[in-house]
Amino acid sequence: MRLRRKAAVAVIMVAATATATAAGCGTKAEPPAASKSTPASPTAPPSPTLPTSPTASTGGTKSPQDTKSPQQQSSLSPGWEITVYYTAVEDYHDGTPTPVTGCPTLNCKNGTDDLGSYPADFVEAVQDEGTGRTSSGRYLNWSYDIGYWLDSIPRTSDGQSLSPFVSAAADPDVLPHGTRFTIAGCGTEDDGSTPPSAVCAALKDASWEITDEFTPGLGGSQHIDAYIGPETGENFTDSDWYITLNNARISIG
């Protein structure tokens, strides 16, 4: 299940005030200098740069679970569903141009300014994942309580930058903001198969921290979204990295 993450308006407002004097809704913000990313070839999208693991080459037939002592096992929490989320990249999308309205700067909400037109599938991905990098180098972000806004970074709900293989989202009543955890066991994919070993190894090697929240009413008591960075090709959602783990185990702390 793809979840829409919540952005905390009050925290983001404070972050904006502390870091810059920004224009209000309805005024145009100057985009920062940024180089346009080059799309990958449709026939050979680049491989993502991801953490390596000594277990990454063990093959897909061996279950990628850690061997734990009884003392370590007692600290694990089983039965989690973990879904990756990512930053959509406009250069990998070519749908029908779709106008977007919202806030041209960080410190406003539910704006009505013209933010430009973007491929329809890119706009949809931004709403599903919470963030997208435009061809100009700016970020088109979205949350249920702000709408769309343009920004210089993809943000977490505490107003900071999303960090690949660190930032994660959860129900704050279950895993409060700032909770640190690792993935101890990858469980299975939706069809019951073993997750690709390289994907599992990278997710397990990471040290995660809850910095995001789910949109109210979504998520559930044992669901985590784990951020893995920008998408890496035109067919990213068909790749091994677009994955949901079922019955995964985490180690908190």
PDB file of C-alpha atoms in Angstrom:
ATOM      1  CA  MET A   1       0.000   0.000   0.000  1.00  0.00           C
ATOM      2  CA  ARG A   2       1.426   3.385  -1.021  1.00  0.00           C
ATOM      3  CA  LEU A   3       0.998   5.919   1.762  1.00  0.00           C
ATOM      4  CA  ARG A   4       0.893   9.679   1.639  1.00  0.00           C
ATOM      5  CA  ARG A   5       3.143  11.200   4.217  1.00  0.00           C
ATOM      6  CA  LYS A   6       2.173  14.082   6.468  1.00  0.00           C
ATOM      7  CA  ALA A   7       4.228  17.265   6.639  1.00  0.00           C
ATOM      8  CA  ALA A   8       3.952  19.099   9.959  1.00  0.00           C
ATOM      9  CA  VAL A   9       2.969  22.670   9.080  1.00  0.00           C
ATOM     10  CA  ALA A  10       4.042  24.276  12.355  1.00  0.00           C
ATOM     11  CA  VAL A  11       7.496  22.709  12.295  1.00  0.00           C
ATOM     12  CA  ILE A  12       8.068  23.616   8.671  1.00  0.00           C
ATOM     13  CA  MET A  13       7.008  27.206   9.347  1.00  0.00           C
ATOM     14  CA  VAL A  14       9.580  27.462  12.134  1.00  0.00           C
ATOM     15  CA  ALA A  15      12.280  25.939   9.939  1.00  0.00           C
ATOM     16  CA  ALA A  16      11.521  28.412   7.165  1.00  0.00           C
ATOM     17  CA  THR A  17      11.617  31.409   9.494  1.00  0.00           C
ATOM     18  CA  ALA A  18      14.877  30.295  11.090  1.00  0.00           C
ATOM     19  CA  THR A  19      16.708  29.624   7.845  1.00  0.00           C
ATOM     20  CA  ALA A  20      15.593  32.308   5.429  1.00  0.00           C
ATOM     21  CA  THR A  21      13.318  35.299   4.866  1.00  0.00           C
ATOM     22  CA  ALA A  22      10.954  33.934   2.251  1.00  0.00           C
ATOM     23  CA  ALA A  23       8.213  35.592   0.234  1.00  0.00           C
ATOM     24  CA  GLY A  24       4.604  34.842   1.125  1.00  0.00           C
ATOM     25  CA  CYS A  25       2.008  33.073  -0.969  1.00  0.00           C
ATOM     26  CA  GLY A  26       1.413  34.618  -4.349  1.00  0.00           C
ATOM     27  CA  THR A  27       4.966  35.871  -4.917  1.00  0.00           C
ATOM     28  CA  LYS A  28       7.537  34.213  -7.083  1.00  0.00           C
ATOM     29  CA  ALA A  29      10.637  32.725  -5.473  1.00  0.00           C
ATOM     30  CA  GLU A  30      13.959  32.678  -7.297  1.00  0.00           C
ATOM     31  CA  PRO A  31      15.037  29.077  -7.877  1.00  0.00           C
ATOM     32  CA  PRO A  32      18.545  28.162  -6.698  1.00  0.00           C
ATOM     33  CA  ALA A  33      21.160  27.289  -9.262  1.00  0.00           C
ATOM     34  CA  ALA A  34      21.016  23.584  -9.962  1.00  0.00           C
ATOM     35  CA  SER A  35      22.119  21.403 -12.811  1.00  0.00           C
ATOM     36  CA  LYS A  36      19.507  19.450 -14.693  1.00  0.00           C
ATOM     37  CA  SER A  37      19.760  15.730 -14.189  1.00  0.00           C
ATOM     38  CA  THR A  38      20.252  13.624 -17.284  1.00  0.00           C
ATOM     39  CA  PRO A  39      17.640  10.921 -17.818  1.00  0.00           C
ATOM     40  CA  ALA A  40      18.829   7.370 -18.100  1.00  0.00           C
ATOM     41  CA  SER A  41      18.363   5.384 -21.273  1.00  0.00           C
ATOM     42  CA  PRO A  42      14.971   3.647 -21.284  1.00  0.00           C
ATOM     43  CA  THR A  43      16.673   0.402 -22.195  1.00  0.00           C
ATOM     44  CA  ALA A  44      19.369   0.571 -19.543  1.00  0.00           C
ATOM     45  CA  PRO A  45      18.440   2.700 -16.483  1.00  0.00           C
ATOM     46  CA  PRO A  46      21.360   3.246 -14.103  1.00  0.00           C
ATOM     47  CA  SER A  47      21.673   1.166 -10.980  1.00  0.00           C
ATOM     48  CA  PRO A  48      21.028   3.048  -7.732  1.00  0.00           C
ATOM     49  CA  THR A  49      23.966   3.952  -5.534  1.00  0.00           C
ATOM     50  CA  LEU A  50      23.118   2.097  -2.382  1.00  0.00           C
ATOM     51  CA  PRO A  51      24.795   0.862   0.782  1.00  0.00           C
ATOM     52  CA  THR A  52      26.683  -2.371   0.285  1.00  0.00           C
ATOM     53  CA  SER A  53      26.448  -5.395   2.505  1.00  0.00           C
ATOM     54  CA  PRO A  54      28.505  -8.557   2.889  1.00  0.00           C
ATOM     55  CA  THR A  55      25.233 -10.463   2.487  1.00  0.00           C
ATOM     56  CA  ALA A  56      24.334  -8.782  -0.790  1.00  0.00           C
ATOM     57  CA  SER A  57      25.892 -11.510  -2.962  1.00  0.00           C
ATOM     58  CA  THR A  58      24.419 -14.515  -1.184  1.00  0.00           C
ATOM     59  CA  GLY A  59      21.845 -15.128  -3.914  1.00  0.00           C
ATOM     60  CA  GLY A  60      18.073 -15.098  -3.931  1.00  0.00           C
ATOM     61  CA  THR A  61      17.428 -18.581  -2.628  1.00  0.00           C
ATOM     62  CA  LYS A  62      18.662 -17.998   0.907  1.00  0.00           C
ATOM     63  CA  SER A  63      16.323 -16.205   3.301  1.00  0.00           C
ATOM     64  CA  PRO A  64      17.969 -12.839   4.144  1.00  0.00           C
ATOM     65  CA  GLN A  65      17.446 -12.988   7.921  1.00  0.00           C
ATOM     66  CA  ASP A  66      20.015 -12.342  10.612  1.00  0.00           C
ATOM     67  CA  THR A  67      21.079 -15.082  12.996  1.00  0.00           C
ATOM     68  CA  LYS A  68      20.448 -13.705  16.490  1.00  0.00           C
ATOM     69  CA  SER A  69      21.261 -14.927  19.968  1.00  0.00           C
ATOM     70  CA  PRO A  70      18.301 -15.482  22.361  1.00  0.00           C
ATOM     71  CA  GLN A  71      19.159 -12.170  24.056  1.00  0.00           C
ATOM     72  CA  GLN A  72      19.093 -10.301  20.736  1.00  0.00           C
ATOM     73  CA  GLN A  73      15.932 -12.027  19.568  1.00  0.00           C
ATOM     74  CA  SER A  74      14.040 -10.798  22.627  1.00  0.00           C
ATOM     75  CA  SER A  75      14.602  -7.154  21.552  1.00  0.00           C
ATOM     76  CA  LEU A  76      13.172  -7.632  18.056  1.00  0.00           C
ATOM     77  CA  SER A  77       9.692  -6.542  16.998  1.00  0.00           C
ATOM     78  CA  PRO A  78       8.146  -8.830  14.342  1.00  0.00           C
ATOM     79  CA  GLY A  79       5.173  -8.460  12.010  1.00  0.00           C
ATOM     80  CA  TRP A  80       5.972  -5.124  10.325  1.00  0.00           C
ATOM     81  CA  GLU A  81       5.015  -3.989   6.835  1.00  0.00           C
ATOM     82  CA  ILE A  82       7.757  -1.793   5.349  1.00  0.00           C
ATOM     83  CA  THR A  83       7.206   0.114   2.112  1.00  0.00           C
ATOM     84  CA  VAL A  84       9.924   2.133   0.410  1.00  0.00           C
ATOM     85  CA  TYR A  85       9.273   5.690  -0.721  1.00  0.00           C
ATOM     86  CA  TYR A  86      11.387   7.889  -2.960  1.00  0.00           C
ATOM     87  CA  THR A  87      11.767  11.254  -4.667  1.00  0.00           C
ATOM     88  CA  ALA A  88      10.146  11.257  -8.098  1.00  0.00           C
ATOM     89  CA  VAL A  89      12.320  12.784 -10.859  1.00  0.00           C
ATOM     90  CA  GLU A  90      10.550  14.804 -13.562  1.00  0.00           C
ATOM     91  CA  ASP A  91      13.119  13.923 -16.229  1.00  0.00           C
ATOM     92  CA  TYR A  92      11.994  10.278 -16.046  1.00  0.00           C
ATOM     93  CA  HIS A  93       8.335  11.136 -16.747  1.00  0.00           C
ATOM     94  CA  ASP A  94       6.637  12.185 -19.978  1.00  0.00           C
ATOM     95  CA  GLY A  95       2.909  12.232 -19.288  1.00  0.00           C
ATOM     96  CA  THR A  96       0.437  14.907 -20.372  1.00  0.00           C
ATOM     97  CA  PRO A  97       1.480  18.360 -19.088  1.00  0.00           C
ATOM     98  CA  THR A  98      -0.629  19.108 -16.022  1.00  0.00           C
ATOM     99  CA  PRO A  99      -0.834  22.527 -14.320  1.00  0.00           C
ATOM    100  CA  VAL A 100      -0.140  22.591 -10.588  1.00  0.00           C
ATOM    101  CA  THR A 101      -1.167  25.307  -8.137  1.00  0.00           C
ATOM    102  CA  GLY A 102       0.105  25.801  -4.609  1.00  0.00           C
ATOM    103  CA  CYS A 103       2.716  27.732  -2.644  1.00  0.00           C
ATOM    104  CA  PRO A 104       5.776  29.163  -4.433  1.00  0.00           C
ATOM    105  CA  THR A 105       7.672  29.194  -1.119  1.00  0.00           C
ATOM    106  CA  LEU A 106       7.887  27.167   2.051  1.00  0.00           C
ATOM    107  CA  ASN A 107       6.105  29.337   4.598  1.00  0.00           C
ATOM    108  CA  CYS A 108       2.525  29.149   3.365  1.00  0.00           C
ATOM    109  CA  LYS A 109      -0.186  26.508   2.942  1.00  0.00           C
ATOM    110  CA  ASN A 110      -2.961  25.724   0.493  1.00  0.00           C
ATOM    111  CA  GLY A 111      -1.668  28.330  -1.951  1.00  0.00           C
ATOM    112  CA  THR A 112      -3.219  29.060  -5.331  1.00  0.00           C
ATOM    113  CA  ASP A 113      -0.162  30.319  -7.232  1.00  0.00           C
ATOM    114  CA  ASP A 114       0.746  28.813 -10.584  1.00  0.00           C
ATOM    115  CA  LEU A 115       3.661  26.443  -9.891  1.00  0.00           C
ATOM    116  CA  GLY A 116       4.028  25.386 -13.519  1.00  0.00           C
ATOM    117  CA  SER A 117       2.992  22.362 -15.562  1.00  0.00           C
ATOM    118  CA  TYR A 118       4.496  18.914 -15.111  1.00  0.00           C
ATOM    119  CA  PRO A 119       3.915  15.447 -16.587  1.00  0.00           C
ATOM    120  CA  ALA A 120       0.732  13.929 -15.164  1.00  0.00           C
ATOM    121  CA  ASP A 121       2.497  10.772 -13.965  1.00  0.00           C
ATOM    122  CA  PHE A 122       5.129  12.911 -12.205  1.00  0.00           C
ATOM    123  CA  VAL A 123       2.428  14.920 -10.404  1.00  0.00           C
ATOM    124  CA  GLU A 124       0.745  11.675  -9.345  1.00  0.00           C
ATOM    125  CA  ALA A 125       4.056  10.290  -8.064  1.00  0.00           C
ATOM    126  CA  VAL A 126       4.686  13.474  -6.073  1.00  0.00           C
ATOM    127  CA  GLN A 127       1.323  13.123  -4.363  1.00  0.00           C
ATOM    128  CA  ASP A 128       1.954   9.438  -3.633  1.00  0.00           C
ATOM    129  CA  GLU A 129       5.557   9.804  -2.446  1.00  0.00           C
ATOM    130  CA  GLY A 130       5.452  13.355  -1.041  1.00  0.00           C
ATOM    131  CA  THR A 131       8.278  14.870  -3.076  1.00  0.00           C
ATOM    132  CA  GLY A 132       9.621  15.244  -6.607  1.00  0.00           C
ATOM    133  CA  ARG A 133      12.624  16.885  -8.262  1.00  0.00           C
ATOM    134  CA  THR A 134      11.678  19.083 -11.204  1.00  0.00           C
ATOM    135  CA  SER A 135      13.767  19.525 -14.340  1.00  0.00           C
ATOM    136  CA  SER A 136      14.834  22.962 -13.057  1.00  0.00           C
ATOM    137  CA  GLY A 137      16.369  21.431  -9.924  1.00  0.00           C
ATOM    138  CA  ARG A 138      13.642  22.698  -7.598  1.00  0.00           C
ATOM    139  CA  TYR A 139      11.520  20.289  -5.561  1.00  0.00           C
ATOM    140  CA  LEU A 140       7.763  20.008  -5.887  1.00  0.00           C
ATOM    141  CA  ASN A 141       6.604  18.770  -2.494  1.00  0.00           C
ATOM    142  CA  TRP A 142       3.124  17.765  -1.328  1.00  0.00           C
ATOM    143  CA  SER A 143       1.326  16.975   1.895  1.00  0.00           C
ATOM    144  CA  TYR A 144      -2.323  16.695   2.840  1.00  0.00           C
ATOM    145  CA  ASP A 145      -2.230  19.735   5.148  1.00  0.00           C
ATOM    146  CA  ILE A 146      -0.160  22.055   2.918  1.00  0.00           C
ATOM    147  CA  GLY A 147      -0.942  21.017  -0.645  1.00  0.00           C
ATOM    148  CA  TYR A 148       1.815  21.523  -3.218  1.00  0.00           C
ATOM    149  CA  TRP A 149       4.740  23.836  -2.648  1.00  0.00           C
ATOM    150  CA  LEU A 150       8.100  24.547  -4.285  1.00  0.00           C
ATOM    151  CA  ASP A 151      11.223  24.084  -2.226  1.00  0.00           C
ATOM    152  CA  SER A 152      15.000  23.754  -2.428  1.00  0.00           C
ATOM    153  CA  ILE A 153      15.033  20.300  -0.765  1.00  0.00           C
ATOM    154  CA  PRO A 154      12.746  17.316  -0.195  1.00  0.00           C
ATOM    155  CA  ARG A 155      11.585  17.701   3.402  1.00  0.00           C
ATOM    156  CA  THR A 156      10.724  15.557   6.382  1.00  0.00           C
ATOM    157  CA  SER A 157       7.908  16.442   8.777  1.00  0.00           C
ATOM    158  CA  ASP A 158      10.430  18.143  11.095  1.00  0.00           C
ATOM    159  CA  GLY A 159      11.412  20.556   8.322  1.00  0.00           C
ATOM    160  CA  GLN A 160      14.773  18.937   7.578  1.00  0.00           C
ATOM    161  CA  SER A 161      16.043  17.330   4.403  1.00  0.00           C
ATOM    162  CA  LEU A 162      15.025  13.750   3.654  1.00  0.00           C
ATOM    163  CA  SER A 163      18.087  11.529   3.988  1.00  0.00           C
ATOM    164  CA  PRO A 164      18.267   8.336   1.890  1.00  0.00           C
ATOM    165  CA  PHE A 165      18.484   5.164   3.963  1.00  0.00           C
ATOM    166  CA  VAL A 166      17.920   7.170   7.160  1.00  0.00           C
ATOM    167  CA  SER A 167      14.535   8.923   7.004  1.00  0.00           C
ATOM    168  CA  ALA A 168      11.429   6.873   7.740  1.00  0.00           C
ATOM    169  CA  ALA A 169       7.745   7.514   8.411  1.00  0.00           C
ATOM    170  CA  ALA A 170       5.394   5.815  10.869  1.00  0.00           C
ATOM    171  CA  ASP A 171       2.293   6.371  12.969  1.00  0.00           C
ATOM    172  CA  PRO A 172       3.583   8.703  15.731  1.00  0.00           C
ATOM    173  CA  ASP A 173       1.415   6.918  18.292  1.00  0.00           C
ATOM    174  CA  VAL A 174       3.375   3.730  17.571  1.00  0.00           C
ATOM    175  CA  LEU A 175       6.894   4.964  16.757  1.00  0.00           C
ATOM    176  CA  PRO A 176       7.393   8.554  17.961  1.00  0.00           C
ATOM    177  CA  HIS A 177       9.433  11.107  16.065  1.00  0.00           C
ATOM    178  CA  GLY A 178      13.147  10.472  16.591  1.00  0.00           C
ATOM    179  CA  THR A 179      12.818   6.717  17.149  1.00  0.00           C
ATOM    180  CA  ARG A 180      15.839   4.892  15.728  1.00  0.00           C
ATOM    181  CA  PHE A 181      15.635   1.360  14.404  1.00  0.00           C
ATOM    182  CA  THR A 182      17.218  -1.152  12.067  1.00  0.00           C
ATOM    183  CA  ILE A 183      15.587  -3.762   9.881  1.00  0.00           C
ATOM    184  CA  ALA A 184      16.598  -7.144  11.281  1.00  0.00           C
ATOM    185  CA  GLY A 185      14.640  -9.350   8.885  1.00  0.00           C
ATOM    186  CA  CYS A 186      13.067  -8.590   5.512  1.00  0.00           C
ATOM    187  CA  GLY A 187      10.215 -11.074   5.660  1.00  0.00           C
ATOM    188  CA  THR A 188       8.556 -11.686   2.294  1.00  0.00           C
ATOM    189  CA  GLU A 189       7.158  -9.791  -0.672  1.00  0.00           C
ATOM    190  CA  ASP A 190       3.420  -9.567  -1.349  1.00  0.00           C
ATOM    191  CA  ASP A 191       3.450 -12.834  -3.267  1.00  0.00           C
ATOM    192  CA  GLY A 192       5.263 -14.658  -0.464  1.00  0.00           C
ATOM    193  CA  SER A 193       8.613 -14.728  -2.253  1.00  0.00           C
ATOM    194  CA  THR A 194      11.951 -13.840  -0.688  1.00  0.00           C
ATOM    195  CA  PRO A 195      12.953 -10.192  -1.350  1.00  0.00           C
ATOM    196  CA  PRO A 196      15.967  -9.667  -3.660  1.00  0.00           C
ATOM    197  CA  SER A 197      19.093 -10.191  -1.572  1.00  0.00           C
ATOM    198  CA  ALA A 198      20.778  -6.901  -2.608  1.00  0.00           C
ATOM    199  CA  VAL A 199      17.688  -4.890  -1.695  1.00  0.00           C
ATOM    200  CA  CYS A 200      17.273  -6.667   1.632  1.00  0.00           C
ATOM    201  CA  ALA A 201      20.958  -6.261   2.476  1.00  0.00           C
ATOM    202  CA  ALA A 202      20.919  -2.508   1.787  1.00  0.00           C
ATOM    203  CA  LEU A 203      17.761  -1.967   3.833  1.00  0.00           C
ATOM    204  CA  LYS A 204      19.200  -3.983   6.724  1.00  0.00           C
ATOM    205  CA  ASP A 205      22.576  -2.221   6.624  1.00  0.00           C
ATOM    206  CA  ALA A 206      20.918   1.192   7.079  1.00  0.00           C
ATOM    207  CA  SER A 207      20.309   2.959  10.395  1.00  0.00           C
ATOM    208  CA  TRP A 208      16.796   4.429  10.215  1.00  0.00           C
ATOM    209  CA  GLU A 209      15.149   7.261  12.136  1.00  0.00           C
ATOM    210  CA  ILE A 210      11.477   8.245  12.286  1.00  0.00           C
ATOM    211  CA  THR A 211      11.354  11.805  10.940  1.00  0.00           C
ATOM    212  CA  ASP A 212       8.066  11.621   9.002  1.00  0.00           C
ATOM    213  CA  GLU A 213       4.437  10.871   9.803  1.00  0.00           C
ATOM    214  CA  PHE A 214       1.609   9.290   7.833  1.00  0.00           C
ATOM    215  CA  THR A 215      -1.461  11.144   6.732  1.00  0.00           C
ATOM    216  CA  PRO A 216      -4.047  10.602   9.510  1.00  0.00           C
ATOM    217  CA  GLY A 217      -6.106   7.498   8.856  1.00  0.00           C
ATOM    218  CA  LEU A 218      -3.414   5.806   6.791  1.00  0.00           C
ATOM    219  CA  GLY A 219      -0.581   3.573   7.860  1.00  0.00           C
ATOM    220  CA  GLY A 220      -1.628   1.294  10.656  1.00  0.00           C
ATOM    221  CA  SER A 221      -0.037   0.179  13.875  1.00  0.00           C
ATOM    222  CA  GLN A 222       2.824  -1.755  12.293  1.00  0.00           C
ATOM    223  CA  HIS A 223       3.615   0.027   9.045  1.00  0.00           C
ATOM    224  CA  ILE A 224       6.787   1.949   8.190  1.00  0.00           C
ATOM    225  CA  ASP A 225       7.756   3.852   5.049  1.00  0.00           C
ATOM    226  CA  ALA A 226      11.529   3.882   4.429  1.00  0.00           C
ATOM    227  CA  TYR A 227      13.067   6.588   2.196  1.00  0.00           C
ATOM    228  CA  ILE A 228      15.619   5.381  -0.377  1.00  0.00           C
ATOM    229  CA  GLY A 229      16.350   8.597  -2.323  1.00  0.00           C
ATOM    230  CA  PRO A 230      15.504   9.713  -5.880  1.00  0.00           C
ATOM    231  CA  GLU A 231      14.218   7.273  -8.451  1.00  0.00           C
ATOM    232  CA  THR A 232      16.959   6.104 -10.799  1.00  0.00           C
ATOM    233  CA  GLY A 233      15.272   5.473 -14.129  1.00  0.00           C
ATOM    234  CA  GLU A 234      12.140   5.626 -16.243  1.00  0.00           C
ATOM    235  CA  ASN A 235      10.982   2.180 -15.135  1.00  0.00           C
ATOM    236  CA  PHE A 236      11.772   2.593 -11.448  1.00  0.00           C
ATOM    237  CA  THR A 237       8.406   1.289 -10.265  1.00  0.00           C
ATOM    238  CA  ASP A 238       9.120  -1.965 -12.127  1.00  0.00           C
ATOM    239  CA  SER A 239      12.501  -2.395 -10.438  1.00  0.00           C
ATOM    240  CA  ASP A 240      13.453  -4.493  -7.408  1.00  0.00           C
ATOM    241  CA  TRP A 241      13.647  -1.314  -5.307  1.00  0.00           C
ATOM    242  CA  TYR A 242       9.935  -0.540  -5.551  1.00  0.00           C
ATOM    243  CA  ILE A 243       9.063  -2.978  -2.820  1.00  0.00           C
ATOM    244  CA  THR A 244       6.915  -3.712   0.209  1.00  0.00           C
ATOM    245  CA  LEU A 245       8.187  -6.103   2.870  1.00  0.00           C
ATOM    246  CA  ASN A 246       5.638  -8.159   4.791  1.00  0.00           C
ATOM    247  CA  ASN A 247       6.194  -9.723   8.215  1.00  0.00           C
ATOM    248  CA  ALA A 248       9.509  -7.897   8.532  1.00  0.00           C
ATOM    249  CA  ARG A 249      11.337  -7.611  11.855  1.00  0.00           C
ATOM    250  CA  ILE A 250      12.829  -4.435  13.285  1.00  0.00           C
ATOM    251  CA  SER A 251      15.165  -3.751  16.186  1.00  0.00           C
ATOM    252  CA  ILE A 252      14.362  -0.507  17.989  1.00  0.00           C
ATOM    253  CA  GLY A 253      17.019   1.643  19.595  1.00  0.00           C
TER     254      GLY A 253
END
